[in-house]
Coordinates of C-alpha atoms and ligand atoms in Angstrom, one line a residue:
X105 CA 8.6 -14.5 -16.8
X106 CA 9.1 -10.8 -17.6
X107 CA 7.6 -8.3 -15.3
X108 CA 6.5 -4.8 -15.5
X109 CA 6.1 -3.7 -11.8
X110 CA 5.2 -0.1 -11.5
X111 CA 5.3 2.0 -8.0
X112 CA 8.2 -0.8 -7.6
X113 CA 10.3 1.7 -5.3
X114 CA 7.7 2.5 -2.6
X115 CA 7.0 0.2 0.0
X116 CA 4.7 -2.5 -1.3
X117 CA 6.1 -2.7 -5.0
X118 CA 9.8 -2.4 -3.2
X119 CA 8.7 -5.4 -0.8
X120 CA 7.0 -7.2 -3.7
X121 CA 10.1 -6.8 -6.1
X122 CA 12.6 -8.4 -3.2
X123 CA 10.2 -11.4 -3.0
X124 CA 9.3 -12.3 -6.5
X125 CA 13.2 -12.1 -7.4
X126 CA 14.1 -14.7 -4.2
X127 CA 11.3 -17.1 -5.2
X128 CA 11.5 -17.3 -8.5
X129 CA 14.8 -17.9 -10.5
X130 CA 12.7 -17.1 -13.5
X131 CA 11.6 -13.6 -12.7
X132 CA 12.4 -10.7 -14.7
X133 CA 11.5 -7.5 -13.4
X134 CA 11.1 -4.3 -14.9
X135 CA 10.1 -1.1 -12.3
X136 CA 8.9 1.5 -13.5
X137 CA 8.4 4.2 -10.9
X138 CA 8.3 8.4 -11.3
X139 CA 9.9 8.7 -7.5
X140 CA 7.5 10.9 -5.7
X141 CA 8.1 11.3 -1.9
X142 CA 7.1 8.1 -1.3
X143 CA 9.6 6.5 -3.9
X144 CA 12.9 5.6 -3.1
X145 CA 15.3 3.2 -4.5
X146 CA 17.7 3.0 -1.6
X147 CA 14.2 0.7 -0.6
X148 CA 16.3 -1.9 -3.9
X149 CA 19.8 -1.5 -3.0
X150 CA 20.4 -5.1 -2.5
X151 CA 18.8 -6.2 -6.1
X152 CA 19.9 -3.0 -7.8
X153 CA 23.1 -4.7 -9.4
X154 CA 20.8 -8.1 -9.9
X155 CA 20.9 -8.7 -13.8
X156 CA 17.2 -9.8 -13.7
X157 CA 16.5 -6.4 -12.3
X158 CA 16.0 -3.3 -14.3
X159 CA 14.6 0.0 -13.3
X160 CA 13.1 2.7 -15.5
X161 CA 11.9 6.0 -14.3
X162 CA 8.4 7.2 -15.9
X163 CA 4.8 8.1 -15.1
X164 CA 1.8 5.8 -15.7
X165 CA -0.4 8.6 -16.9
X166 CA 2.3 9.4 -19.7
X167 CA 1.4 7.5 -22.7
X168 CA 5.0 7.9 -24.0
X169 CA 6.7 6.7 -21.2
X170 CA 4.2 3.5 -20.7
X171 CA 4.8 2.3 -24.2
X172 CA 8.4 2.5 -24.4
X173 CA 8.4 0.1 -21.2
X174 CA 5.6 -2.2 -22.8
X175 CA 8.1 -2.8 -25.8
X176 CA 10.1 -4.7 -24.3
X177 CA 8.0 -8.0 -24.3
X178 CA 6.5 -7.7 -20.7
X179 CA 4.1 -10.7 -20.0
X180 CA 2.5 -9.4 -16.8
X181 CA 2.0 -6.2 -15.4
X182 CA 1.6 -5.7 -11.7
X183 CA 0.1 -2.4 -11.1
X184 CA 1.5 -0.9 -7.6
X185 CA 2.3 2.8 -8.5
X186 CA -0.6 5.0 -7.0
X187 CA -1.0 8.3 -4.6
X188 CA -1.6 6.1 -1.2
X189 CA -2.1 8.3 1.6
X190 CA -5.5 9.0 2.8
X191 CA -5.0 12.6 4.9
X192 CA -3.2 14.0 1.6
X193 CA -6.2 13.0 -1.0
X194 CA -7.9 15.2 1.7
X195 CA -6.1 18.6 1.4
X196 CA -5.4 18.0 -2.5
X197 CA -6.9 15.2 -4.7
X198 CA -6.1 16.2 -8.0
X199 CA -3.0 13.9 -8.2
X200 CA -4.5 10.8 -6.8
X201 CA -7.1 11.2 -9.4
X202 CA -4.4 12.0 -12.5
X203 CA -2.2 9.0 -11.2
X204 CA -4.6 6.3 -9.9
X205 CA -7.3 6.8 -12.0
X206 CA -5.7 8.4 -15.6
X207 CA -2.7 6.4 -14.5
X208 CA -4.4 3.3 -14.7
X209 CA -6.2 3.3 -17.9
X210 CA -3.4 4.6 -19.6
X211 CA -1.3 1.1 -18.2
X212 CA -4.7 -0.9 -19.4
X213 CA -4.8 0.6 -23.3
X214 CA -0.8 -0.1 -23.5
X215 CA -1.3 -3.3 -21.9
X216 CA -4.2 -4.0 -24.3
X217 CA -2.6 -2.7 -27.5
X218 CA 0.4 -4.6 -26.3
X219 CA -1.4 -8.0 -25.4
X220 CA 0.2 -8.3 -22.1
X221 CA -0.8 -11.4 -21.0
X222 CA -2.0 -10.5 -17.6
X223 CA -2.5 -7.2 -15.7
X224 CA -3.2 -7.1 -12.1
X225 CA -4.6 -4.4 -10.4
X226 CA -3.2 -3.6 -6.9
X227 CA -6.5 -2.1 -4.9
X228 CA -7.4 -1.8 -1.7
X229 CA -10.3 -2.8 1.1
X230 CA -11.0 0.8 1.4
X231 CA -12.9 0.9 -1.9
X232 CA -16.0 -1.3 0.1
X233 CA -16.3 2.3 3.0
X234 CA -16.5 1.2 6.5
X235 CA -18.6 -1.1 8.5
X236 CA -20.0 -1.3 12.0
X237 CA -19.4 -3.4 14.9
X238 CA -19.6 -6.7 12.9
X239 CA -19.3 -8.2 9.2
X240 CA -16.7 -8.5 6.8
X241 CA -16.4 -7.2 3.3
X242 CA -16.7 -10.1 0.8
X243 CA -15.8 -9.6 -3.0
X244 CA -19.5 -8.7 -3.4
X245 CA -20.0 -5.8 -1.4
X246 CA -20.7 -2.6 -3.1
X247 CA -18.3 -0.2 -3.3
X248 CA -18.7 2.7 -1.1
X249 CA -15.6 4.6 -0.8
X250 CA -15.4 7.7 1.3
X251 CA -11.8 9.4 0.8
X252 CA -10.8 10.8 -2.3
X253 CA -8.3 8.1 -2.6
X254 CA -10.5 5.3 -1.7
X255 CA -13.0 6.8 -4.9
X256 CA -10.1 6.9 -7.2
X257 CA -8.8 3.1 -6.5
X258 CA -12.6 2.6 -6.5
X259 CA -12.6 4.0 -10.5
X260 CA -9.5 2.2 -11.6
X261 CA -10.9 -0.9 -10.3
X262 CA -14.1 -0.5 -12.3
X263 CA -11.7 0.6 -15.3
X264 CA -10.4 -2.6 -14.7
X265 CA -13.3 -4.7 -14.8
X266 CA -14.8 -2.7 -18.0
X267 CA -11.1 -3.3 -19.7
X268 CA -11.6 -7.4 -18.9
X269 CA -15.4 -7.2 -19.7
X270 CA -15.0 -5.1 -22.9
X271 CA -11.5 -6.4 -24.5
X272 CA -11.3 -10.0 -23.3
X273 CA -8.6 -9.0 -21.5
X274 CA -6.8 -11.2 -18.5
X275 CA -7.2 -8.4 -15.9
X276 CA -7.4 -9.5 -12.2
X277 CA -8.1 -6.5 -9.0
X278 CA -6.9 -7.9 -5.7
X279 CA -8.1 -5.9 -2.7
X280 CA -5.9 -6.2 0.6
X281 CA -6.4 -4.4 4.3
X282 CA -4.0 -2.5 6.3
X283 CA -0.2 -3.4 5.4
X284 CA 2.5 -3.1 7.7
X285 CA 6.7 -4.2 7.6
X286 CA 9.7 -3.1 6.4
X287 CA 9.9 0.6 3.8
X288 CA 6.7 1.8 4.6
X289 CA 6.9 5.7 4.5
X290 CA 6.6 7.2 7.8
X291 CA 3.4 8.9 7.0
X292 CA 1.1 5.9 7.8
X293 CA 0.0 4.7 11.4
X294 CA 3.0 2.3 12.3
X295 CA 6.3 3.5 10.8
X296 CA 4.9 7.0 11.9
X297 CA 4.4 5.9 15.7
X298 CA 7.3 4.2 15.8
X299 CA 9.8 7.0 14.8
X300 CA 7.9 8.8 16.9
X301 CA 8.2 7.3 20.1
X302 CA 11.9 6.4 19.1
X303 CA 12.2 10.3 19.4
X304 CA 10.2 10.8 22.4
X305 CA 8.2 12.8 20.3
X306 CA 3.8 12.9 20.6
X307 CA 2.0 10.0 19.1
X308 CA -1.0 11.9 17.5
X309 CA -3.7 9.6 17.7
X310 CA -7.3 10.7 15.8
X311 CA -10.4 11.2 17.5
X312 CA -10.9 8.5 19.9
X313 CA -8.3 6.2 18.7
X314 CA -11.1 3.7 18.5
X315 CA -11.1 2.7 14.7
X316 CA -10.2 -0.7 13.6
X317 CA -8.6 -1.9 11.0
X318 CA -7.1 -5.7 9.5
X319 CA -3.6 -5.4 10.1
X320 CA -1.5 -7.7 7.7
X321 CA 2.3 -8.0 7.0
X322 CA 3.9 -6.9 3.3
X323 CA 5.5 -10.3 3.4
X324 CA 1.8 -11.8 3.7
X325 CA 1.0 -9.6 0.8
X326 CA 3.6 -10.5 -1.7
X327 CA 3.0 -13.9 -1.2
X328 CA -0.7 -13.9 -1.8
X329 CA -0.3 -11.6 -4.8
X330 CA 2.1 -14.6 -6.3
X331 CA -0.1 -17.0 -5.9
X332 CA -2.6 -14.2 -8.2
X333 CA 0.0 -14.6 -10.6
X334 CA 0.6 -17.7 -10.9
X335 CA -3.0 -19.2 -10.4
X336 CA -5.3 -16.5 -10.1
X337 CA -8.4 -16.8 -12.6
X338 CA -8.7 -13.8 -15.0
X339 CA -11.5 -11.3 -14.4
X340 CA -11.6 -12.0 -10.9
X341 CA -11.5 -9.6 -7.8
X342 CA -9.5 -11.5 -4.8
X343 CA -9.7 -9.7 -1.5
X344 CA -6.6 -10.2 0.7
X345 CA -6.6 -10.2 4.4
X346 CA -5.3 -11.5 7.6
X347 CA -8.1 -11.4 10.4
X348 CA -6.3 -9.8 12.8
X349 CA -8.6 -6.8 13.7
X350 CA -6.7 -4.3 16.2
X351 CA -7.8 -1.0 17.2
X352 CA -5.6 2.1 16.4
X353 CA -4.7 3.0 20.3
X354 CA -3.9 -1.0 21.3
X355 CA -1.8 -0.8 18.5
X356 CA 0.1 2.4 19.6
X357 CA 0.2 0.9 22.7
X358 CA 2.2 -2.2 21.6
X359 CA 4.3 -0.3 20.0
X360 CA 5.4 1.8 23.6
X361 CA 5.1 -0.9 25.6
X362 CA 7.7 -2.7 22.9
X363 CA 9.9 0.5 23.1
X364 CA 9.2 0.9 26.6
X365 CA 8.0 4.0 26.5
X366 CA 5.2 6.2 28.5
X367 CA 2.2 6.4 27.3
X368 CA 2.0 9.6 27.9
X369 CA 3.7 10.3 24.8
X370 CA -0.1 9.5 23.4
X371 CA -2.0 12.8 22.1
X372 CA -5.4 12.6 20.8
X373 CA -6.0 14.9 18.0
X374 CA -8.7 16.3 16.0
X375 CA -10.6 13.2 13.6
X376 CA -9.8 12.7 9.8
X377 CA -13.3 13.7 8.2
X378 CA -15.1 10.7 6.8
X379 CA -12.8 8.7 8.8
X380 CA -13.6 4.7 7.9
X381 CA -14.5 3.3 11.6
X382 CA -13.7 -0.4 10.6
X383 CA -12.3 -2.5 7.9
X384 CA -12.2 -6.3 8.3
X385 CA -11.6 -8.6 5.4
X386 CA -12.9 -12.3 3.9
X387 CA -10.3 -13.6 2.4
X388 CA -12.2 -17.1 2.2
X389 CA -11.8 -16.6 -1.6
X390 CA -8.5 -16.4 -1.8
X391 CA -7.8 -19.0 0.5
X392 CA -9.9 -21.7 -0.7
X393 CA -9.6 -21.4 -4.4
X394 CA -5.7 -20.7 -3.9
X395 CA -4.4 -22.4 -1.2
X396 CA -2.5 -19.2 0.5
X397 CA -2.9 -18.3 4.0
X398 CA -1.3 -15.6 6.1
X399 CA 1.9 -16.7 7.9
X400 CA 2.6 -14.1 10.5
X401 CA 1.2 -13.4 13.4
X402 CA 0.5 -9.6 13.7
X403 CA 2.3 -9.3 17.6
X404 CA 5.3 -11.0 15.9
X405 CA 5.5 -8.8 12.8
X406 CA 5.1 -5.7 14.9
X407 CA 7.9 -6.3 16.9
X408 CA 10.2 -7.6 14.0
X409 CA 9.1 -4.5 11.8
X410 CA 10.1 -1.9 15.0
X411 CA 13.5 -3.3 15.2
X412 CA 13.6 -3.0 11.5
X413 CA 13.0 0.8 11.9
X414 CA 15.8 0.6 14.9
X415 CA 18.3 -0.9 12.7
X416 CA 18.0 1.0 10.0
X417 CA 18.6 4.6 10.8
X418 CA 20.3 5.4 7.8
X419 CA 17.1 4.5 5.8
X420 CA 15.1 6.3 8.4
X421 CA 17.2 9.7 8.3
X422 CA 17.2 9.9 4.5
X423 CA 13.7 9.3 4.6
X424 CA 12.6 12.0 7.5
X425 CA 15.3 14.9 5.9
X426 CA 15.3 17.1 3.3
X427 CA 12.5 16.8 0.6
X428 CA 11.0 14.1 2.2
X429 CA 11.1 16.3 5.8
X430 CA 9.6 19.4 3.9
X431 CA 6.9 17.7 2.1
X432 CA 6.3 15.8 5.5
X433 CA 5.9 19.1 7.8
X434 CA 4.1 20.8 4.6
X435 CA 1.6 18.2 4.5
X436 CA 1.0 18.3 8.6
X437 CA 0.9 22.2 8.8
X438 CA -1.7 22.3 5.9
X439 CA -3.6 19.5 7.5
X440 CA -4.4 21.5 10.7
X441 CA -5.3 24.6 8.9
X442 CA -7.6 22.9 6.8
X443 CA -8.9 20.6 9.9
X444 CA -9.5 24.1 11.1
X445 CA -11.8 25.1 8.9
X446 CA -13.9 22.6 8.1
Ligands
NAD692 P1 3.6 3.9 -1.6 O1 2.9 5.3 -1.5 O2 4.6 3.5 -0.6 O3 4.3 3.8 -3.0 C1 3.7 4.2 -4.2 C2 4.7 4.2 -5.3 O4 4.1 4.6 -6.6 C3 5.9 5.1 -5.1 O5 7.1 4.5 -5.4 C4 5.7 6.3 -6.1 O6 6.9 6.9 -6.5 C5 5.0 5.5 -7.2 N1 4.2 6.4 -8.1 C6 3.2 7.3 -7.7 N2 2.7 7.9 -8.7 C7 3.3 7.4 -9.8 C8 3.1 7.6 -11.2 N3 2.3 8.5 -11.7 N4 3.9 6.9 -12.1 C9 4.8 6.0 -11.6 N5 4.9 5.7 -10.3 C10 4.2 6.4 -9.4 O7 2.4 2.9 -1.8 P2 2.2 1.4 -1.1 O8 1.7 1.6 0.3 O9 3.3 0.6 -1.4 O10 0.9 0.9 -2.0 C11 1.1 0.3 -3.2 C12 -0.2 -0.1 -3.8 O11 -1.0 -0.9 -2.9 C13 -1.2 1.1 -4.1 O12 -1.8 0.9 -5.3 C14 -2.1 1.1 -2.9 O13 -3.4 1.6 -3.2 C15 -2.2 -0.4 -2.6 N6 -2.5 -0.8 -1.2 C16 -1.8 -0.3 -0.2 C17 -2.1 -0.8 1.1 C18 -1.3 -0.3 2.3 O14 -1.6 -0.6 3.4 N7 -0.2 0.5 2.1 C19 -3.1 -1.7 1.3 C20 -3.8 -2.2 0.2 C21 -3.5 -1.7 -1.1
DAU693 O1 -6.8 -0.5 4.1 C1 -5.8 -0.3 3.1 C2 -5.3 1.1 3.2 O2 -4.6 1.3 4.3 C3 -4.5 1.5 1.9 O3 -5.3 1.4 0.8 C4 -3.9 2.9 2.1 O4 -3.0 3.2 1.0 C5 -3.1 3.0 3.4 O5 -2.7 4.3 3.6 C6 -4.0 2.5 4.6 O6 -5.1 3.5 4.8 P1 -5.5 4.0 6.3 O7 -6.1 5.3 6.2 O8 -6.2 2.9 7.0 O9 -4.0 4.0 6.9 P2 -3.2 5.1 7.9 O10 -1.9 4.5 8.2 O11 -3.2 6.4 7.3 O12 -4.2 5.1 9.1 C7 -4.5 3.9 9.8 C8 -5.4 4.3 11.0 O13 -4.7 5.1 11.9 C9 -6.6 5.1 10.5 O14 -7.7 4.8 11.3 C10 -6.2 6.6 10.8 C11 -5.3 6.4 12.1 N1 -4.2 7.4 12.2 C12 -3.3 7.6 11.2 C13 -2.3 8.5 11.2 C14 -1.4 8.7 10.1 C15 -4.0 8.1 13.4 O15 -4.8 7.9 14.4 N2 -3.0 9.0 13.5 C16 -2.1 9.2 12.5 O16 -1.2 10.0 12.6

């Protein structure tokens, strides 16, 4: 089974790559990744020398680039490679729209000229907005997105589904909450509090720290999006989840009281416009027509993915120096002058 995995070296696509390469003998995996900040192939050290591995640096919104990968007799694409973080499509969407959006339907014509067998579309619960006190979002609800990047996965999913509908074409969208675990850049809510408090340094917490979201681990993940591959039934949209609701601050509490830190070190700073108050996820879909169910319980993944961060302070120190550090600092600096004026 030959595999084009784009976005393979950040931490999803990284995570995925390790797992589909342990469980199947029969994997062959291309990734195909342009290495922006959030790329990094110290993230595939331990496959990089595995024969069944290849790695091949392009864009997805270059045509070129896309078709010399899809030459090589892929059978399934798995499309990871995206702009991610929410607070950046804020100060500057233009790339999340070029990459996820142009990105992807320039992966679905090559895929289509091609005949890959199968593409599947990586997507996210935030497409579906955010919901009050109670509910879940079910494959049906409309999509509502409210960040830039939740509107550009939102129009690669429906490029998606018009690239199924129109061409015949064996596309699946899987939607999954909140992932946490091992590689994740330390610009999202864990890895972020965890350095962090590790340094003693505030945990900046938005608004009232109240917002919820369905944490699930990358391990989880991988192994549901497997199971998509292996038995998931073309044109269909599988949402992935783990039921384990937790608010932001009893999450950055967990993570202190882990460390054993004060909670002083918590700072409550100014909101994230449009900020989703809740995401929760049924995943009855999933679960029923394909058998898989989340294995880890969020408390225990928590604690194993902190001492992760602990034990791996060389991976942490290339991550938070140089370019990464100056795009990092960059990003925050702009994001309180532009929280200050809006
Ligand atoms: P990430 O930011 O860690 O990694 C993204 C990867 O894509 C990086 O390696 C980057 O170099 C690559 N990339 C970016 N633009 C590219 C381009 N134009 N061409 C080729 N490669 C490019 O992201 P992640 O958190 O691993 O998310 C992976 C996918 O899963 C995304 O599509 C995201 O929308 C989706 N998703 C993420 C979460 C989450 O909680 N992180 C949850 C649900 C869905
Ligand atoms: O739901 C899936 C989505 O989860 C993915 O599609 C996105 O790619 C991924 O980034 C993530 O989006 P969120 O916006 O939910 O994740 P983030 O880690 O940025 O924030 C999680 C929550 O924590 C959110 O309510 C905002 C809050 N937060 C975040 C940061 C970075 C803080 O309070 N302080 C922070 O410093």
């Amino acid at each position: 089974m030959k595999l084009l995995i784009t976005g393979g070296a950040g931490f999803i696509g990284s995570n995925f790559i390790h797992h589909i390469l342990k469980e199947r003998r029969d994997a062959q995996v291309v990734n195909f990744d342009c290495l922006t900040y959030a790329g990094n192939l110290e993230n595939l050290a331990e496959v990089s020398s595995d024969p069944r591995y290849t790695f091949v640096r392009g864009d997805i919104a270059c045509v070129q680039d896309v078709e010399k990968c899809l030459n090589q007799g892929v059978e399934a694409v798995i499309n990871f490679a995206a702009e991610t973080h929410v607070d950046r499509s804020i100060l500057d969407s233009s790339a999340f729209v070029r990459t996820n959006v142009q990105g992807t339907q320039v992966l679905l014509e090559a895929s289509r000229q091609k005949k890959v067998s199968t593409f599947i579309q990586v997507s996210t619960d935030e497409v579906y907005g955010s919901l009050g006190e109670r509910g879940e979002f079910t494959e049906e609800s409309p999509l509502a997105p409210n960040s830039p990047y939740a509107a550009s996965k939102a129009a690669a999913d429906l490029l998606a589904r018009a690239y199924c509908k129109t061409f015949n074409m064996d596309v699946i969208v899987t939607r999954c909450s909140n992932n946490y675990g091992p590689y994740q850049f330390p610009e999202k809510l864990i890895p972020l509090m965890i350095l962090n408090a590790l340094e003693d340094k505030p945990l900046p917490v938005y608004g009232d720290g109240l917002y919820t979201r369905d944490w699930i681990h990358v391990k989880d993940h991988c192994r549901a999006l497997e199971c998509i591959l292996t038995e998931g039934h073309p044109g269909r949209i599988y949402n992935i989840g783990s039921n384990q609701e937790r608010q932001n601050l009893e999450v950055v509490r967990q993570i202190l009281e882990i460390l054993r830190k004060s909670p002083d070190l918590i700072q409550f700073v100014k909101d994230r416009p449009a900020h989703d108050r809740r995401y929760a996820i049924d995943a009855t879909v999933l679960q029923r027509e394909l058998g898989w169910k989340p294995q880890i319980p969020f408390e225990e993944g928590l604690a194993d993915t902190i001492r992760w961060y602990e034990s791996n302070s060389d991976w942490v120190s290339h991550v938070c120096t140089g370019t990464y550090q100056e795009y990092y600092h960059r990003m925050y600096e702009t994001r309180d002058e532009t929280l200050k004026n809006l």
